Amino acid sequence: MAEVEKKLEGKVAIVTGAGSSGPGVGTGKAISILLAREGAKVILVDKFQDRAQETLDLIRSEGGEATIVVADLGQIPECQRIVDEAVAIYGGVDILINNAAMSSSTSLLDTTPELYQQMLAINLTAPFMLSKAAIPEIIKRGGGSVIFITSIAALRGQGGAKGSAAYSASKGGLHGLMTDIAAVYGPLGVRVNCVAPGMINTPMRAGVLAKSGLDVETLNKALAKRTSLGIEGTAWDIAKSTLFLVGPDGSYITSVLLPVDAGVTQRMG
Ligand SMILES: NC(=O)c1ccc[n+]([C@@H]2O[C@H](COP(=O)([O-])OP(=O)(O)OC[C@H]3O[C@@H](n4cnc5c(N)ncnc54)[C@H](O)[C@@H]3O)[C@@H](O)[C@H]2O)c1
């Protein structure tokens, strides 16, 4: 049987937050693995070496190619360094996946200026600066793809009694950033899209739910029931949508905000 052609052979991808903040699979880890399976060489960016190492080990065990770059995205100069490292190691950049984020269930009134600034720095400023550094490299390769992993929190609020005003604001900012740069750099072959996860069962979400003091398993089941499909989402659902958008199957798609949420935004407003 003929070997199936890999969709991202020869491409170089940067994925931020490529580890998982706890046991299990976060979206950055799942995205990195799927991109590598399709032949991309992946720059695994994470604040913590050990988290990225797990992803690297999984990719290498499948025969894929990846390199870790440890960086704290809260530091603006790190964004240019990440892109410079990708160019030095793999010769260029074709795909940028802005996935890393922090979250906090903190109401508007309880949000300190420090928390607000930290949230915006990691969730919005870093993707902005990484795009600024990566897009010239993507253009040099004749075009490519930028993804912002946002959240349905930017469409309908975070939910819960407190909400998460700074988180929702940071994710909403990414939608505006996408719309602007997709229009400007589209003629140069750069496609820019947002993937907005719904209620996805990842280590980050488990951490937030655990702080509520309620049973995480029970809560996950209750949240799944609120969706139109009635099922729980996993990091792989986000990774598959991301792969579709960045690969050749998404070649006519740009400036799209894709909720991957089993219909919960549509159903609950
Ligand atoms: N899980 C959900 O239900 C959900 C819902 C909506 C949106 N999202 C979004 O999906 C993305 C990933 O979420 P997840 O649940 O997989 O997260 P996760 O916590 O499992 O993984 C995030 C990774 O990012 C890294 N990271 C965090 N801050 C960093 C920094 N300053 N510099 C470098 N690396 C950093 C962490 O070390 C971790 O490895 C985030 O953008 C999140 O906002 C998740």
CSV table of C-alpha atoms and ligand atoms in Angstrom, one decimal:
chain,number,residue,atom,x,y,z
A,1,MET,CA,0.0,0.0,0.0
A,2,ALA,CA,1.3,3.5,-0.8
A,3,GLU,CA,2.5,5.6,2.1
A,4,VAL,CA,0.0,8.3,3.1
A,5,GLU,CA,1.5,11.8,2.4
A,6,LYS,CA,2.0,13.8,5.5
A,7,LYS,CA,0.2,17.2,5.3
A,8,LEU,CA,2.9,19.3,7.0
A,9,GLU,CA,6.1,17.7,5.7
A,10,GLY,CA,8.9,20.3,5.6
A,11,LYS,CA,7.0,22.8,7.8
A,12,VAL,CA,8.3,24.4,11.0
A,13,ALA,CA,5.7,25.1,13.7
A,14,ILE,CA,6.0,27.0,17.0
A,15,VAL,CA,3.6,25.9,19.7
A,16,THR,CA,3.4,27.9,23.0
A,17,GLY,CA,2.3,26.1,26.1
A,18,ALA,CA,3.4,22.8,24.6
A,19,GLY,CA,3.4,21.1,28.0
A,20,SER,CA,0.4,20.3,30.3
A,21,SER,CA,0.0,22.0,33.7
A,22,GLY,CA,-0.9,18.6,35.3
A,23,PRO,CA,-1.3,15.0,34.5
A,24,GLY,CA,-3.1,14.4,31.3
A,25,VAL,CA,-3.2,16.1,27.9
A,26,GLY,CA,-3.5,19.9,27.5
A,27,THR,CA,-4.2,21.5,24.1
A,28,GLY,CA,-0.6,22.6,23.5
A,29,LYS,CA,0.6,19.0,24.0
A,30,ALA,CA,-2.1,17.5,21.8
A,31,ILE,CA,-1.6,20.1,19.0
A,32,SER,CA,2.2,19.6,19.1
A,33,ILE,CA,1.8,15.8,18.8
A,34,LEU,CA,-0.7,16.1,15.8
A,35,LEU,CA,1.5,18.6,14.0
A,36,ALA,CA,4.6,16.4,14.4
A,37,ARG,CA,2.6,13.3,13.2
A,38,GLU,CA,1.9,15.3,10.0
A,39,GLY,CA,5.6,15.9,9.5
A,40,ALA,CA,6.1,19.3,11.0
A,41,LYS,CA,9.2,20.1,13.0
A,42,VAL,CA,7.9,21.6,16.2
A,43,ILE,CA,9.4,24.2,18.5
A,44,LEU,CA,7.9,23.3,21.9
A,45,VAL,CA,7.7,26.5,24.0
A,46,ASP,CA,6.9,26.3,27.7
A,47,LYS,CA,7.9,28.0,30.9
A,48,PHE,CA,8.7,24.6,32.4
A,49,GLN,CA,11.3,22.3,30.9
A,50,ASP,CA,9.8,19.1,32.5
A,51,ARG,CA,6.3,19.8,31.1
A,52,ALA,CA,7.7,20.3,27.5
A,53,GLN,CA,9.9,17.3,28.0
A,54,GLU,CA,6.9,15.0,28.3
A,55,THR,CA,5.6,16.3,25.0
A,56,LEU,CA,9.1,15.9,23.4
A,57,ASP,CA,9.4,12.3,24.6
A,58,LEU,CA,6.0,11.4,23.2
A,59,ILE,CA,6.8,13.0,19.8
A,60,ARG,CA,10.2,11.3,19.6
A,61,SER,CA,8.7,7.9,20.6
A,62,GLU,CA,6.6,8.2,17.4
A,63,GLY,CA,9.6,9.2,15.3
A,64,GLY,CA,8.7,12.9,15.1
A,65,GLU,CA,11.0,15.9,15.3
A,66,ALA,CA,10.8,18.6,17.9
A,67,THR,CA,13.0,20.9,20.1
A,68,ILE,CA,12.2,22.5,23.4
A,69,VAL,CA,12.6,26.3,23.9
A,70,VAL,CA,12.1,27.2,27.6
A,71,ALA,CA,10.7,30.7,27.8
A,72,ASP,CA,8.4,32.8,30.1
A,73,LEU,CA,5.9,34.5,27.7
A,74,GLY,CA,5.4,37.2,30.4
A,75,GLN,CA,8.8,38.6,29.2
A,76,ILE,CA,8.4,40.5,25.9
A,77,PRO,CA,11.9,40.0,24.6
A,78,GLU,CA,11.4,36.2,24.9
A,79,CYS,CA,9.0,36.4,21.9
A,80,GLN,CA,11.7,37.5,19.5
A,81,ARG,CA,14.1,35.0,20.9
A,82,ILE,CA,11.7,32.1,20.4
A,83,VAL,CA,11.4,33.0,16.7
A,84,ASP,CA,15.1,33.5,16.4
A,85,GLU,CA,15.7,30.0,17.9
A,86,ALA,CA,13.2,28.5,15.4
A,87,VAL,CA,15.0,30.1,12.5
A,88,ALA,CA,18.5,29.0,13.9
A,89,ILE,CA,17.4,25.4,14.6
A,90,TYR,CA,15.1,24.6,11.7
A,91,GLY,CA,15.7,27.4,9.1
A,92,GLY,CA,12.4,29.3,9.3
A,93,VAL,CA,8.9,29.4,10.5
A,94,ASP,CA,5.7,28.4,8.7
A,95,ILE,CA,3.1,28.0,11.6
A,96,LEU,CA,2.7,29.8,14.8
A,97,ILE,CA,0.2,28.4,17.4
A,98,ASN,CA,-0.4,30.8,20.3
A,99,ASN,CA,-1.8,28.4,22.9
A,100,ALA,CA,-0.3,29.3,26.3
A,101,ALA,CA,-2.5,31.2,28.6
A,102,MET,CA,-3.2,31.7,32.3
A,103,SER,CA,-6.7,31.7,33.7
A,104,SER,CA,-8.3,32.8,37.0
A,105,SER,CA,-11.9,32.8,38.2
A,106,THR,CA,-11.7,36.3,39.5
A,107,SER,CA,-14.5,38.8,39.3
A,108,LEU,CA,-14.0,42.3,37.8
A,109,LEU,CA,-14.2,43.9,41.3
A,110,ASP,CA,-11.7,41.4,42.8
A,111,THR,CA,-9.2,41.8,40.0
A,112,THR,CA,-6.0,43.6,41.1
A,113,PRO,CA,-4.1,45.8,38.6
A,114,GLU,CA,-1.2,43.2,39.0
A,115,LEU,CA,-3.4,40.2,38.1
A,116,TYR,CA,-4.9,42.2,35.1
A,117,GLN,CA,-1.5,43.1,33.8
A,118,GLN,CA,-0.2,39.6,34.2
A,119,MET,CA,-3.2,38.1,32.4
A,120,LEU,CA,-2.9,40.5,29.5
A,121,ALA,CA,0.8,40.1,29.3
A,122,ILE,CA,0.6,36.3,28.8
A,123,ASN,CA,-2.7,35.9,27.0
A,124,LEU,CA,-2.6,38.9,24.7
A,125,THR,CA,0.7,40.8,24.6
A,126,ALA,CA,2.8,37.6,24.0
A,127,PRO,CA,0.7,36.4,21.0
A,128,PHE,CA,0.9,40.0,19.7
A,129,MET,CA,4.7,40.1,20.0
A,130,LEU,CA,5.1,36.5,18.7
A,131,SER,CA,3.0,37.3,15.7
A,132,LYS,CA,5.1,40.5,15.1
A,133,ALA,CA,8.3,38.4,15.2
A,134,ALA,CA,7.0,35.4,13.3
A,135,ILE,CA,5.0,36.9,10.4
A,136,PRO,CA,8.1,38.3,8.6
A,137,GLU,CA,9.6,34.8,8.7
A,138,ILE,CA,6.4,33.2,7.5
A,139,ILE,CA,6.3,35.7,4.6
A,140,LYS,CA,9.9,34.7,3.7
A,141,ARG,CA,8.6,31.1,3.3
A,142,GLY,CA,5.9,32.2,0.9
A,143,GLY,CA,3.1,32.2,3.5
A,144,GLY,CA,1.8,30.1,6.4
A,145,SER,CA,-0.6,30.1,9.3
A,146,VAL,CA,-1.1,31.8,12.7
A,147,ILE,CA,-3.6,30.4,15.2
A,148,PHE,CA,-4.8,32.0,18.4
A,149,ILE,CA,-6.3,29.6,20.9
A,150,THR,CA,-8.9,31.9,22.5
A,151,SER,CA,-12.0,30.8,24.4
A,152,ILE,CA,-15.8,30.9,24.3
A,153,ALA,CA,-15.4,33.0,27.4
A,154,ALA,CA,-14.8,35.9,25.0
A,155,LEU,CA,-18.2,35.2,23.4
A,156,ARG,CA,-20.4,34.5,26.3
A,157,GLY,CA,-18.4,35.2,29.5
A,158,GLN,CA,-16.6,32.7,31.6
A,159,GLY,CA,-19.7,31.6,33.5
A,160,GLY,CA,-19.9,30.9,37.3
A,161,ALA,CA,-20.7,33.4,40.0
A,162,LYS,CA,-17.5,35.4,39.6
A,163,GLY,CA,-16.8,35.1,35.9
A,164,SER,CA,-13.3,36.0,34.8
A,165,ALA,CA,-13.2,39.5,33.4
A,166,ALA,CA,-9.5,39.8,32.7
A,167,TYR,CA,-9.4,36.4,31.1
A,168,SER,CA,-12.4,37.1,28.9
A,169,ALA,CA,-11.0,40.5,27.9
A,170,SER,CA,-7.6,39.0,27.0
A,171,LYS,CA,-9.2,36.4,24.8
A,172,GLY,CA,-11.5,38.9,23.2
A,173,GLY,CA,-8.5,41.0,22.3
A,174,LEU,CA,-7.1,38.1,20.3
A,175,HIS,CA,-10.2,38.2,18.1
A,176,GLY,CA,-9.5,41.8,17.2
A,177,LEU,CA,-5.8,41.1,16.6
A,178,MET,CA,-6.8,38.2,14.2
A,179,THR,CA,-9.2,40.4,12.2
A,180,ASP,CA,-6.6,43.1,11.7
A,181,ILE,CA,-3.6,41.1,10.8
A,182,ALA,CA,-5.5,38.6,8.6
A,183,ALA,CA,-6.5,41.4,6.4
A,184,VAL,CA,-3.1,43.1,6.2
A,185,TYR,CA,-0.9,40.0,5.7
A,186,GLY,CA,-3.4,37.8,3.8
A,187,PRO,CA,-2.2,39.1,0.4
A,188,LEU,CA,1.3,37.8,1.4
A,189,GLY,CA,0.0,34.3,2.1
A,190,VAL,CA,-0.5,34.5,5.9
A,191,ARG,CA,-3.7,33.0,7.1
A,192,VAL,CA,-4.8,33.9,10.7
A,193,ASN,CA,-7.6,32.1,12.6
A,194,CYS,CA,-8.9,31.7,16.1
A,195,VAL,CA,-9.9,28.4,17.7
A,196,ALA,CA,-12.2,29.1,20.7
A,197,PRO,CA,-12.4,26.0,22.9
A,198,GLY,CA,-15.5,25.3,24.9
A,199,MET,CA,-15.5,23.4,28.2
A,200,ILE,CA,-12.6,21.1,27.5
A,201,ASN,CA,-11.4,18.6,30.0
A,202,THR,CA,-7.7,19.6,30.4
A,203,PRO,CA,-5.3,19.9,33.3
A,204,MET,CA,-5.8,23.7,33.3
A,205,ARG,CA,-9.6,23.3,33.7
A,206,ALA,CA,-9.2,20.5,36.3
A,207,GLY,CA,-7.0,23.0,38.3
A,208,VAL,CA,-9.6,25.7,38.1
A,209,LEU,CA,-12.5,23.4,39.0
A,210,ALA,CA,-10.5,21.8,41.9
A,211,LYS,CA,-10.2,25.3,43.5
A,212,SER,CA,-14.0,25.4,43.7
A,213,GLY,CA,-13.9,22.6,46.2
A,214,LEU,CA,-16.4,20.5,44.1
A,215,ASP,CA,-15.8,17.1,42.7
A,216,VAL,CA,-14.1,17.6,39.3
A,217,GLU,CA,-15.6,14.4,37.7
A,218,THR,CA,-19.1,15.3,38.7
A,219,LEU,CA,-18.7,18.9,37.5
A,220,ASN,CA,-17.2,17.7,34.1
A,221,LYS,CA,-20.3,15.5,33.6
A,222,ALA,CA,-22.7,18.3,34.5
A,223,LEU,CA,-20.9,20.7,32.1
A,224,ALA,CA,-21.0,18.2,29.3
A,225,LYS,CA,-24.8,17.9,29.7
A,226,ARG,CA,-25.1,21.6,28.9
A,227,THR,CA,-23.7,21.2,25.4
A,228,SER,CA,-25.9,20.4,22.4
A,229,LEU,CA,-24.0,17.1,21.9
A,230,GLY,CA,-24.0,16.2,25.6
A,231,ILE,CA,-20.4,15.1,25.5
A,232,GLU,CA,-17.1,16.1,27.1
A,233,GLY,CA,-14.5,17.8,25.0
A,234,THR,CA,-10.8,16.8,25.1
A,235,ALA,CA,-7.6,18.5,24.0
A,236,TRP,CA,-7.6,16.3,20.9
A,237,ASP,CA,-10.8,18.0,19.7
A,238,ILE,CA,-9.0,21.3,19.8
A,239,ALA,CA,-5.9,19.8,18.2
A,240,LYS,CA,-7.8,18.3,15.3
A,241,SER,CA,-9.5,21.6,14.5
A,242,THR,CA,-6.2,23.4,14.7
A,243,LEU,CA,-4.6,21.0,12.3
A,244,PHE,CA,-7.4,21.4,9.9
A,245,LEU,CA,-7.0,25.2,9.9
A,246,VAL,CA,-3.2,25.3,9.6
A,247,GLY,CA,-2.9,22.5,7.0
A,248,PRO,CA,-3.7,22.3,3.3
A,249,ASP,CA,-7.4,21.5,4.1
A,250,GLY,CA,-7.8,25.0,5.5
A,251,SER,CA,-6.1,26.8,2.6
A,252,TYR,CA,-9.2,29.0,1.8
A,253,ILE,CA,-9.9,29.9,5.4
A,254,THR,CA,-8.7,33.0,7.1
A,255,SER,CA,-10.0,35.5,9.7
A,256,VAL,CA,-12.4,32.9,11.1
A,257,LEU,CA,-13.3,32.4,14.8
A,258,LEU,CA,-14.1,28.7,15.2
A,259,PRO,CA,-15.8,27.7,18.4
A,260,VAL,CA,-15.0,24.1,19.2
A,261,ASP,CA,-17.6,23.7,21.9
A,262,ALA,CA,-20.2,21.0,21.1
A,263,GLY,CA,-22.7,23.8,20.5
A,264,VAL,CA,-22.7,25.3,24.0
A,265,THR,CA,-22.2,28.9,22.8
A,266,GLN,CA,-25.1,28.6,20.4
A,267,ARG,CA,-27.3,26.9,22.9
A,268,MET,CA,-26.7,29.0,26.0
A,269,GLY,CA,-25.8,32.4,24.4
B,1,LIG,N1,-9.4,23.9,29.1
B,1,LIG,C1,-10.5,24.6,28.8
B,1,LIG,O1,-11.6,24.3,29.1
B,1,LIG,C2,-10.2,25.8,27.9
B,1,LIG,C3,-11.3,26.5,27.5
B,1,LIG,C4,-11.2,27.6,26.7
B,1,LIG,C5,-9.9,28.0,26.3
B,1,LIG,N2,-8.8,27.2,26.7
B,1,LIG,C6,-7.5,27.7,26.2
B,1,LIG,O2,-6.7,26.6,25.8
B,1,LIG,C7,-5.3,26.9,26.0
B,1,LIG,C8,-4.6,25.8,26.7
B,1,LIG,O3,-5.3,25.4,27.8
B,1,LIG,P1,-5.0,24.1,28.6
B,1,LIG,O4,-6.2,23.8,29.4
B,1,LIG,O5,-4.5,23.0,27.6
B,1,LIG,O6,-3.8,24.5,29.5
B,1,LIG,P2,-2.6,23.7,30.3
B,1,LIG,O7,-2.5,24.5,31.6
B,1,LIG,O8,-2.8,22.3,30.4
B,1,LIG,O9,-1.3,24.0,29.5
B,1,LIG,C9,-0.8,25.3,29.4
B,1,LIG,C10,0.7,25.2,29.2
B,1,LIG,O10,1.1,26.6,29.0
B,1,LIG,C11,2.3,26.8,29.8
B,1,LIG,N3,2.4,28.2,30.2
B,1,LIG,C12,1.6,28.9,31.0
B,1,LIG,N4,2.0,30.1,31.2
B,1,LIG,C13,3.2,30.3,30.4
B,1,LIG,C14,4.1,31.3,30.2
B,1,LIG,N5,4.0,32.5,30.8
B,1,LIG,N6,5.1,31.1,29.4
B,1,LIG,C15,5.3,29.9,28.8
B,1,LIG,N7,4.4,28.8,29.0
B,1,LIG,C16,3.4,29.0,29.8
B,1,LIG,C17,2.1,25.9,31.0
B,1,LIG,O11,3.3,25.6,31.7
B,1,LIG,C18,1.4,24.7,30.5
B,1,LIG,O12,2.3,23.7,30.1
B,1,LIG,C19,-5.3,28.2,26.7
B,1,LIG,O13,-5.1,29.3,25.8
B,1,LIG,C20,-6.6,28.3,27.4
B,1,LIG,O14,-7.0,29.6,27.6
B,1,LIG,C21,-8.9,26.2,27.5
